[in-house]
PDB file of C-alpha atoms and ligand atoms in Angstrom:
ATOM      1  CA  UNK A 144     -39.938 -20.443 -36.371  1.00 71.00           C
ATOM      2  CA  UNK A 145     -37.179 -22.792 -35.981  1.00 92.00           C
ATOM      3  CA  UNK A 146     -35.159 -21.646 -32.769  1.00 98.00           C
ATOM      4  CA  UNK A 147     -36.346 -20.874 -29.276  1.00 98.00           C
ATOM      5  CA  UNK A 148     -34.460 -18.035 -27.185  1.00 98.00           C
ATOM      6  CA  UNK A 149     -35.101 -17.704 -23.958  1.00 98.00           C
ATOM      7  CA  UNK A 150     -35.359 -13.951 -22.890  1.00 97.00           C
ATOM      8  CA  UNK A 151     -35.537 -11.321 -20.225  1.00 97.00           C
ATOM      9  CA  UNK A 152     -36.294  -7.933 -21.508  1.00 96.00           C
ATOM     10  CA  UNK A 153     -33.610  -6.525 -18.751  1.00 97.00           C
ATOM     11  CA  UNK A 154     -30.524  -8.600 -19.714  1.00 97.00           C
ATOM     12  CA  UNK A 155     -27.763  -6.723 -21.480  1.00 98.00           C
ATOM     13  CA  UNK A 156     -26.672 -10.486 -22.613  1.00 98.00           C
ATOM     14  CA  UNK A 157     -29.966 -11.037 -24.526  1.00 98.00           C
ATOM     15  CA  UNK A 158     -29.928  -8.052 -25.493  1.00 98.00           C
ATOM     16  CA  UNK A 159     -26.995  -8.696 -27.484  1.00 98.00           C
ATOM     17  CA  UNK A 160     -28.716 -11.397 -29.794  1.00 98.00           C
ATOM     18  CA  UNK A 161     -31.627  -9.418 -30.021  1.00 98.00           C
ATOM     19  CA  UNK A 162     -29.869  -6.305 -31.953  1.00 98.00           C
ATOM     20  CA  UNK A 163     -28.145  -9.348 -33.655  1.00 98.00           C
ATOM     21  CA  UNK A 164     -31.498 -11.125 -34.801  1.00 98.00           C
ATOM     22  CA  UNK A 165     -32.627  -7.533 -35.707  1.00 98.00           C
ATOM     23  CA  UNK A 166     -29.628  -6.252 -37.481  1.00 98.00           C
ATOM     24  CA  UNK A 167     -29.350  -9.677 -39.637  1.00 98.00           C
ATOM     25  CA  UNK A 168     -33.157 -10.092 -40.305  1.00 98.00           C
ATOM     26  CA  UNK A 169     -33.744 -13.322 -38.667  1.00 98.00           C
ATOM     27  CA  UNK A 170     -36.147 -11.922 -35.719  1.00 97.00           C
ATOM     28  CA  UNK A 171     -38.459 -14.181 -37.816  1.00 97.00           C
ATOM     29  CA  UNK A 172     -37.213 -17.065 -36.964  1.00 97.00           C
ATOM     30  CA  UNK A 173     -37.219 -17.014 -33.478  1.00 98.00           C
ATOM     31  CA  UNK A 174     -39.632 -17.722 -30.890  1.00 98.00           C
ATOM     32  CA  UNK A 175     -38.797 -15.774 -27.548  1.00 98.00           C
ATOM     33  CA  UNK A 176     -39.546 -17.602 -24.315  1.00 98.00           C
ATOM     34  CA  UNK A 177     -39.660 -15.392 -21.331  1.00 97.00           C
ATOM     35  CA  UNK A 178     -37.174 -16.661 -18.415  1.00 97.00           C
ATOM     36  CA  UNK A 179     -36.643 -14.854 -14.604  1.00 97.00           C
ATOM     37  CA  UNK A 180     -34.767 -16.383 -11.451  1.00 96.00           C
ATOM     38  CA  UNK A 181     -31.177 -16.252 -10.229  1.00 93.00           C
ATOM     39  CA  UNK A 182     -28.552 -18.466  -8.937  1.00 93.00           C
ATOM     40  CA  UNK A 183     -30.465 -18.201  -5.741  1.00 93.00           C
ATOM     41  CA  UNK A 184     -34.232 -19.428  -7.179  1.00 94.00           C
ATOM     42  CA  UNK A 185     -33.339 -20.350 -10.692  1.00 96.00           C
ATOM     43  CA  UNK A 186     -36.893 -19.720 -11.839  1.00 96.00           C
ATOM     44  CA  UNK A 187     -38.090 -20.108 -15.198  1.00 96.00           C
ATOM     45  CA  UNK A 188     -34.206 -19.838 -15.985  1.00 96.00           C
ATOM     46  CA  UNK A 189     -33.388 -22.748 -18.461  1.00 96.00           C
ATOM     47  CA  UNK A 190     -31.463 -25.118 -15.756  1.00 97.00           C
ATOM     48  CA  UNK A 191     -31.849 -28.512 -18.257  1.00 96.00           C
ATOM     49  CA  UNK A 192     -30.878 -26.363 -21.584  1.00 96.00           C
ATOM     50  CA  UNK A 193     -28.026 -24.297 -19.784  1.00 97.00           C
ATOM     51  CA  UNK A 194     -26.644 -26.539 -16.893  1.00 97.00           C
ATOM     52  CA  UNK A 195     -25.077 -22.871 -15.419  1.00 97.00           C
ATOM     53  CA  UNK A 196     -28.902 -21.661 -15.545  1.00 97.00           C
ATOM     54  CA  UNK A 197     -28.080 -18.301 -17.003  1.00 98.00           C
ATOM     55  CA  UNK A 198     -29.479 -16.586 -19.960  1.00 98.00           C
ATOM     56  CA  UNK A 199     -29.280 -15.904 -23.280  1.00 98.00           C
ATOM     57  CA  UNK A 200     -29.657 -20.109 -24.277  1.00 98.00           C
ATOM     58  CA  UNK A 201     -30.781 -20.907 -27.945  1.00 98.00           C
ATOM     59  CA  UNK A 202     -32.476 -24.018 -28.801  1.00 98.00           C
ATOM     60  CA  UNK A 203     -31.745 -24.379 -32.535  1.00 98.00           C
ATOM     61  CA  UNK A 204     -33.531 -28.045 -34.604  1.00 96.00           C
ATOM     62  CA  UNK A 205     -29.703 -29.118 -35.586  1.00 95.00           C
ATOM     63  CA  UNK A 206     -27.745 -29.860 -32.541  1.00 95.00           C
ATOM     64  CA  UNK A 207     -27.468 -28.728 -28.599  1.00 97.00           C
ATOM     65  CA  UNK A 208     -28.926 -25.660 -27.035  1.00 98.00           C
ATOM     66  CA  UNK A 209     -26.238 -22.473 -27.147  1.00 98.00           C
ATOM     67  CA  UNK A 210     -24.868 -20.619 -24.564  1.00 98.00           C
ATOM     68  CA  UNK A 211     -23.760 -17.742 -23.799  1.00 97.00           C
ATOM     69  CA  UNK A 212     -24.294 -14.829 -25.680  1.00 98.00           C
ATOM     70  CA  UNK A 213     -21.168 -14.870 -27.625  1.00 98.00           C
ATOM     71  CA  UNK A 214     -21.647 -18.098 -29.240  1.00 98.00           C
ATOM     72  CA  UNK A 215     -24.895 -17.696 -29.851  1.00 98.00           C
ATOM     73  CA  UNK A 216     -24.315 -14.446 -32.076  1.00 98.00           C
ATOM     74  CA  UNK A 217     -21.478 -15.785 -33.566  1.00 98.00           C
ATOM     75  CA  UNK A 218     -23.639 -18.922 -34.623  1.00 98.00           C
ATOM     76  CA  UNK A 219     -26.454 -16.106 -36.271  1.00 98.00           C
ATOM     77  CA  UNK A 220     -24.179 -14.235 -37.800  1.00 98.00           C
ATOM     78  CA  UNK A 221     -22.727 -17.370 -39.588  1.00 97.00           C
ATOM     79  CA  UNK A 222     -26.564 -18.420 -39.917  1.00 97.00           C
ATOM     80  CA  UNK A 223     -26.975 -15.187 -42.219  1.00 98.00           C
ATOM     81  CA  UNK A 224     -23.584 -14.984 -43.356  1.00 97.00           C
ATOM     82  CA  UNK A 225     -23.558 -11.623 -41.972  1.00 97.00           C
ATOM     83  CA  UNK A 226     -20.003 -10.619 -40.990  1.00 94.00           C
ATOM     84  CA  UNK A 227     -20.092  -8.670 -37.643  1.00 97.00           C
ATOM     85  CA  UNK A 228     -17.319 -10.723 -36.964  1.00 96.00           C
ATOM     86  CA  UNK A 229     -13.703  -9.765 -39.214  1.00 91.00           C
ATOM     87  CA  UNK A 230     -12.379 -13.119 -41.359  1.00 90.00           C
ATOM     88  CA  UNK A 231      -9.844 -14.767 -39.618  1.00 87.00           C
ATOM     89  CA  UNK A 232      -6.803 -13.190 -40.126  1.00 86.00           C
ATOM     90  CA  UNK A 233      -8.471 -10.108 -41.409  1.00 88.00           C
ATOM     91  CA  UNK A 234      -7.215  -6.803 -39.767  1.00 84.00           C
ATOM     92  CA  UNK A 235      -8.880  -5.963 -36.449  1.00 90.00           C
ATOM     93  CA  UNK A 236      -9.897  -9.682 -35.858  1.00 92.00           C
ATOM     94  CA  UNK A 237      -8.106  -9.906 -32.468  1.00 95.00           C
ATOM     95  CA  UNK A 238      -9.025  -6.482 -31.426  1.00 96.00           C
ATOM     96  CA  UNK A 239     -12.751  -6.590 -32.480  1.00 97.00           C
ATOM     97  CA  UNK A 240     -13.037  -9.386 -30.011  1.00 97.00           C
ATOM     98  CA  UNK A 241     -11.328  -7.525 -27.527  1.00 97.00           C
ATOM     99  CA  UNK A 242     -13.867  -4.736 -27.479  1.00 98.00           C
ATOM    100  CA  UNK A 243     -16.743  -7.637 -27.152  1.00 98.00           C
ATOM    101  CA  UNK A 244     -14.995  -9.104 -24.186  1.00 98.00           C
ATOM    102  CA  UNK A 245     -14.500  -5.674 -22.411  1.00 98.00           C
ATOM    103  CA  UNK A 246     -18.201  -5.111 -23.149  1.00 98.00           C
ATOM    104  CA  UNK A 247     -18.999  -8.442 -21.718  1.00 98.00           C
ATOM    105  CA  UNK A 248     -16.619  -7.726 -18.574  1.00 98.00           C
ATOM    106  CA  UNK A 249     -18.743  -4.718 -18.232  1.00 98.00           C
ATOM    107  CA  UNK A 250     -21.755  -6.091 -18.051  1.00 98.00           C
ATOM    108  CA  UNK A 251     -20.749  -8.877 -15.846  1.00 98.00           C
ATOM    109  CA  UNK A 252     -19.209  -6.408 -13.215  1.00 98.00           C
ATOM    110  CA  UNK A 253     -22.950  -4.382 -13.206  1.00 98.00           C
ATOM    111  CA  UNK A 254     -24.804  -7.664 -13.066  1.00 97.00           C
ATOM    112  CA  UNK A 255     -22.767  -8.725 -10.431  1.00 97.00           C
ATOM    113  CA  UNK A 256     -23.537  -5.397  -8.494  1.00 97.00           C
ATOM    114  CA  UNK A 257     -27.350  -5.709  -8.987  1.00 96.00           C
ATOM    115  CA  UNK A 258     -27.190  -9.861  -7.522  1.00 95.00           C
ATOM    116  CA  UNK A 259     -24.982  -8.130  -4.606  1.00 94.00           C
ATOM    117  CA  UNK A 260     -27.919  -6.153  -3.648  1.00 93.00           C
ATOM    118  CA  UNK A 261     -30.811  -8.393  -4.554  1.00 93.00           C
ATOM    119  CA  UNK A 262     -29.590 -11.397  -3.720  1.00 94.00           C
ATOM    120  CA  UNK A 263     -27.663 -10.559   0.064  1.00 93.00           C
ATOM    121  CA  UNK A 264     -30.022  -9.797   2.607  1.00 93.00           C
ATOM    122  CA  UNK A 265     -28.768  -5.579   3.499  1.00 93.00           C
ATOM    123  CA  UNK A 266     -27.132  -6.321   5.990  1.00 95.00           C
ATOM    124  CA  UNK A 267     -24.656  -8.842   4.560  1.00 95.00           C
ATOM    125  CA  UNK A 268     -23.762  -6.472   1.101  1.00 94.00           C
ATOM    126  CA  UNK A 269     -20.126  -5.529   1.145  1.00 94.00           C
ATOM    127  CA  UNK A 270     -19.715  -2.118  -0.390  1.00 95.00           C
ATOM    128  CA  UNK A 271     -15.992  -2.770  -1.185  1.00 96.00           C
ATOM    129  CA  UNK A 272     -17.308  -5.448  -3.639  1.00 95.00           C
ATOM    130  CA  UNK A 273     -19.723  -3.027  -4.884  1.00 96.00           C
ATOM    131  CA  UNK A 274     -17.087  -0.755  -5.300  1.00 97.00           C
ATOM    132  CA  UNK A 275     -14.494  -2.672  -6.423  1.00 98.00           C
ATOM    133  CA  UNK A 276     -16.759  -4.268  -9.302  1.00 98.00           C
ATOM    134  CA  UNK A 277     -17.230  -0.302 -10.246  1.00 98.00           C
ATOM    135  CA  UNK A 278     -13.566   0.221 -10.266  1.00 98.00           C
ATOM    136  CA  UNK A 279     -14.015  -2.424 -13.033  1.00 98.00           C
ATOM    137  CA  UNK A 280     -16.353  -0.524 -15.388  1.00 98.00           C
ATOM    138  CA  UNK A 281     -14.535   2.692 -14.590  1.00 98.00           C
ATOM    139  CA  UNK A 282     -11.399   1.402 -15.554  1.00 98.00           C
ATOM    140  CA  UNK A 283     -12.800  -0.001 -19.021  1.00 98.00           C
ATOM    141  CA  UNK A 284     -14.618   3.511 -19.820  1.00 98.00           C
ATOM    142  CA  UNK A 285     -11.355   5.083 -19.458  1.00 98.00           C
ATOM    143  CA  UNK A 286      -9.747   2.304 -21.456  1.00 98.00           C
ATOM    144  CA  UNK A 287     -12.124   2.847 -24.004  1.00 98.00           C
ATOM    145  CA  UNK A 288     -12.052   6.721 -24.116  1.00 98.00           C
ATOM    146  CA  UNK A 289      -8.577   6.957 -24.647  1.00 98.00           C
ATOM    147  CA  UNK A 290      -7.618   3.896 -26.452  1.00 97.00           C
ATOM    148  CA  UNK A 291     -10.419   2.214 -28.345  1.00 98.00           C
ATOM    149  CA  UNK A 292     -12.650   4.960 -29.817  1.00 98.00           C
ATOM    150  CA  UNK A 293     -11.159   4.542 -33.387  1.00 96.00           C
ATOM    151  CA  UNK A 294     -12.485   0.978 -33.155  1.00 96.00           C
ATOM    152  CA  UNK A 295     -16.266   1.816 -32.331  1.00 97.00           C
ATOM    153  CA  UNK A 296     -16.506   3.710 -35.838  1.00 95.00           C
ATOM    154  CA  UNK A 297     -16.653   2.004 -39.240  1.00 94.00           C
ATOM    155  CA  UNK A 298     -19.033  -0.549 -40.729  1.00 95.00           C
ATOM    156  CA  UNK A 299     -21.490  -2.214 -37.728  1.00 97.00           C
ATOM    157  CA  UNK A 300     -19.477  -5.205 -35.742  1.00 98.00           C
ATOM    158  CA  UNK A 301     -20.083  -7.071 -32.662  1.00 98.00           C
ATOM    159  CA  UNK A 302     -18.130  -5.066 -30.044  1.00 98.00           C
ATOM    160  CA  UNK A 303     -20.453  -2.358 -31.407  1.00 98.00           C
ATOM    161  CA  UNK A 304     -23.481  -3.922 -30.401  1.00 98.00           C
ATOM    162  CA  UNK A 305     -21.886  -5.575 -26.948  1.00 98.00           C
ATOM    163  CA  UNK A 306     -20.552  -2.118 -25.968  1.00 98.00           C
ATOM    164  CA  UNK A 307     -23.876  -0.234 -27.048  1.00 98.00           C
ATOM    165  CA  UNK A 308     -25.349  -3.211 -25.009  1.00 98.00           C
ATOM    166  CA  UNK A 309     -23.325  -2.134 -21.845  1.00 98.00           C
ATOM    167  CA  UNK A 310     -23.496   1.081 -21.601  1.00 98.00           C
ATOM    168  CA  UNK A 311     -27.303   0.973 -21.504  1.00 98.00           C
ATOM    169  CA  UNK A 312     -27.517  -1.310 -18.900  1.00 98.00           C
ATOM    170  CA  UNK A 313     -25.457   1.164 -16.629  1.00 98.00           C
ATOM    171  CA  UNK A 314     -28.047   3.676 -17.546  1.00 98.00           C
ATOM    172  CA  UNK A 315     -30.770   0.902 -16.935  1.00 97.00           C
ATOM    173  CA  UNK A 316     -29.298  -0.518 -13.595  1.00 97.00           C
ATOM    174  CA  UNK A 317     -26.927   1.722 -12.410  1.00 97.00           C
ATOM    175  CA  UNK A 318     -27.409   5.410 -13.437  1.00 96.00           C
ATOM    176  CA  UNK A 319     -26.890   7.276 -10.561  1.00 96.00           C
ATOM    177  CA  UNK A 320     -23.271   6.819 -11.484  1.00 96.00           C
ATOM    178  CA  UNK A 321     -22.851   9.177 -14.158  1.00 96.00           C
ATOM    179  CA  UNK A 322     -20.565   6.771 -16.465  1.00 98.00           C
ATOM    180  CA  UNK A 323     -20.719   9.876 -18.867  1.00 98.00           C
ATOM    181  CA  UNK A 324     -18.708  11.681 -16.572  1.00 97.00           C
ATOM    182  CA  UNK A 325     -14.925  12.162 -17.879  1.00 98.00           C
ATOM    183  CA  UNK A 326     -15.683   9.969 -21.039  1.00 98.00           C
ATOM    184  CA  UNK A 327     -17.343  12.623 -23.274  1.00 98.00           C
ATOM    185  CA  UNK A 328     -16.495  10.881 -26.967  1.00 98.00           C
ATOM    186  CA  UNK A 329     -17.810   7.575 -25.766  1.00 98.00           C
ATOM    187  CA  UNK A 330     -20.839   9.694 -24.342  1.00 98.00           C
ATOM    188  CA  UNK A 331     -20.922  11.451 -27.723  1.00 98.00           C
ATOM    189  CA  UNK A 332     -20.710   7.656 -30.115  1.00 98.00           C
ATOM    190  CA  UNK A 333     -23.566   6.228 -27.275  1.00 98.00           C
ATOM    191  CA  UNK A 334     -25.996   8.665 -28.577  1.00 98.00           C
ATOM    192  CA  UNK A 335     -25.613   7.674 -32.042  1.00 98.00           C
ATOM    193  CA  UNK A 336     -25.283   4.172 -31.352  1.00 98.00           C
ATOM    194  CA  UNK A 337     -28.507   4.097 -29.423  1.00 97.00           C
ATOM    195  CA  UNK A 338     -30.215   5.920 -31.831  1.00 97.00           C
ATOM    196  CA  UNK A 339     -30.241   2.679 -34.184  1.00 98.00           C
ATOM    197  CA  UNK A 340     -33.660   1.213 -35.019  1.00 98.00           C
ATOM    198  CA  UNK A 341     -32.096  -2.318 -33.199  1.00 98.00           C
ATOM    199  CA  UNK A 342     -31.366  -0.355 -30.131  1.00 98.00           C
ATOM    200  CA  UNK A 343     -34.320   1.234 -30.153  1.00 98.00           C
ATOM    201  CA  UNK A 344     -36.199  -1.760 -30.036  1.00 97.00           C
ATOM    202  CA  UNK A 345     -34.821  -3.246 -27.411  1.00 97.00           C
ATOM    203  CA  UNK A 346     -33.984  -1.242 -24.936  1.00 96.00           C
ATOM    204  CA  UNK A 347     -33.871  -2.380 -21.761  1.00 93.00           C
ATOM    205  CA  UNK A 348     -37.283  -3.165 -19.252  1.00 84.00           C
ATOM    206  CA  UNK A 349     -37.833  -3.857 -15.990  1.00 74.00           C
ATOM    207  CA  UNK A 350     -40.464  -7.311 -15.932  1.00 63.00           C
TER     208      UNK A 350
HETATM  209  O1  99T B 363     -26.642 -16.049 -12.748  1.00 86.42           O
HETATM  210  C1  99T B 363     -27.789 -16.557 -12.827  1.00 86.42           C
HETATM  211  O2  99T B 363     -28.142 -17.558 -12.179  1.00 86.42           O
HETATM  212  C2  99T B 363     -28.788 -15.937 -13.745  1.00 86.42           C
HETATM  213  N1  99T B 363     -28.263 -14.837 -14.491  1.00 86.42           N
HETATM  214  C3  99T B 363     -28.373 -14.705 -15.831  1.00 86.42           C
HETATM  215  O3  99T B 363     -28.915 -15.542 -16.522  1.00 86.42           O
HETATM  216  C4  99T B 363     -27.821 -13.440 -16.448  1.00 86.42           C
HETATM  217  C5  99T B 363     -28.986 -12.577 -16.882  1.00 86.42           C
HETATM  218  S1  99T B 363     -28.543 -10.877 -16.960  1.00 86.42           S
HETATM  219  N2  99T B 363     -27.088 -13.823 -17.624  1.00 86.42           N
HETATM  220  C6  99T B 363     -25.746 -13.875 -17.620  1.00 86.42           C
HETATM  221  O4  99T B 363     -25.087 -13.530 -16.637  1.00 86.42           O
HETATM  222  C7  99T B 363     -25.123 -14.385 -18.917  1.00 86.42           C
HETATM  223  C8  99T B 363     -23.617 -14.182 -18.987  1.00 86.42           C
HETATM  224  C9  99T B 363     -22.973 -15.000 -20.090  1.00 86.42           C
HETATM  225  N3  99T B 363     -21.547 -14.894 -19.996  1.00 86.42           N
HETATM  226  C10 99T B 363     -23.420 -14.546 -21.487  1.00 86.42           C
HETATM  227  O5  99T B 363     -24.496 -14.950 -21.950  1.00 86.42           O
HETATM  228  O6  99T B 363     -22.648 -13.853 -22.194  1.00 86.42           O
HETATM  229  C11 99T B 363     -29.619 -10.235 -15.712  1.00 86.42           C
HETATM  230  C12 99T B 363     -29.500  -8.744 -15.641  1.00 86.42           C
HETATM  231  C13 99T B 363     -30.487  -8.083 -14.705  1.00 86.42           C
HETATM  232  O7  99T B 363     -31.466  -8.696 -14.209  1.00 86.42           O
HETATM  233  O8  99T B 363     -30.309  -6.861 -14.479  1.00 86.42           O
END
């Protein structure tokens, strides 16, 4: 095993590089090392790997630890020469990222919701923020239902994953919300998506 990722079983982030790792066939070469805190009580979080403490980080036996998620999938799909990621220049390139970022922007949003919560005692949370970061994810789901389906079909890519990534955690985290609601073809690629054996794997757990 020659890299080291260290993991939470409920991050959409790690998640991420874990349907990567599966869908390229290097799960093998990766030891997972379980990390919990937050920016309040960092934790196990890897503080001296990742000086902004977050998760995923990858130690790998040729250079610095990687952060964040992006990079480090971008570094194992080059590692396999895998191509979730269009050529440079290739048609799509610019909008394949795109879709990862939105994912990512997501998740981010819902993350930032649950630390809201956890993190302020209840008497301090601001539901305008809590709102506001909804209007967020709202806004992208509607983005994506009428603008970006054609781009979540075709041969597996990275805003695939990120995107099947996200809309599990608002299941996970936040599914009293109903994200479904008003976006029934991105409801309707989810359940495929999920279906994958990748997915499958690693859905998302509470520990
Ligand atoms: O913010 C902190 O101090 C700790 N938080 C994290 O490490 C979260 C875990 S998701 N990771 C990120 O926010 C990474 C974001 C980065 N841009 C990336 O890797 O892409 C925790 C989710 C949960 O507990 O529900």
């Amino acid at each position: 095993m020659s890299l080291r990722l260290y993991h939470n079983d409920a991050s959409p982030f790690v998640r991420k590089v874990m349907v990567v790792l599966h869908e390229t066939g290097q799960l093998a070469d990766v030891e997972l090392v379980h990390a919990k805190g937050s920016a309040l009580s960092p934790g196990s979080l890897p503080t001296t790997r990742n000086p902004l403490g977050k998760i995923p980080a990858l130690d790998r036996p040729e250079g610095a630890t990687l952060y964040d998620s992006r990079v480090i999938c971008r570094y194992l799909d080059a590692r396999a020469g895998a191509r979730l990621y269009p050529a440079p220049g290739h048609s799509g390139e610019w909008e394949v990222l795109t879709l990862e970022a939105t994912a990512d922007g997501m998740m981010d949003a819902a993350v930032l919701m649950v630390y809201e919560t956890r993190l302020r005692p209840a008497d301090k949370v601001i539901p305008e923020i809590l709102e506001a970061q909804w209007r967020k994810i709202e806004r992208s789901l509607d983005a994506l239902e009428t603008r970006w389906m054609s781009h979540l079909s075709g041969p597996l890519n990275i805003a695939h994953v990120a995107m099947g990534c996200a809309l599990d955690y608002l299941d996970f985290r936040h599914g009293t919300r109903d994200w479904r609601a008003g976006h029934p073809e991105l409801a309707a690629w989810h359940v495929g998506f999920t279906a994958r054996e990748s997915m499958v794997a690693t859905m998302p757990r509470q520990i």
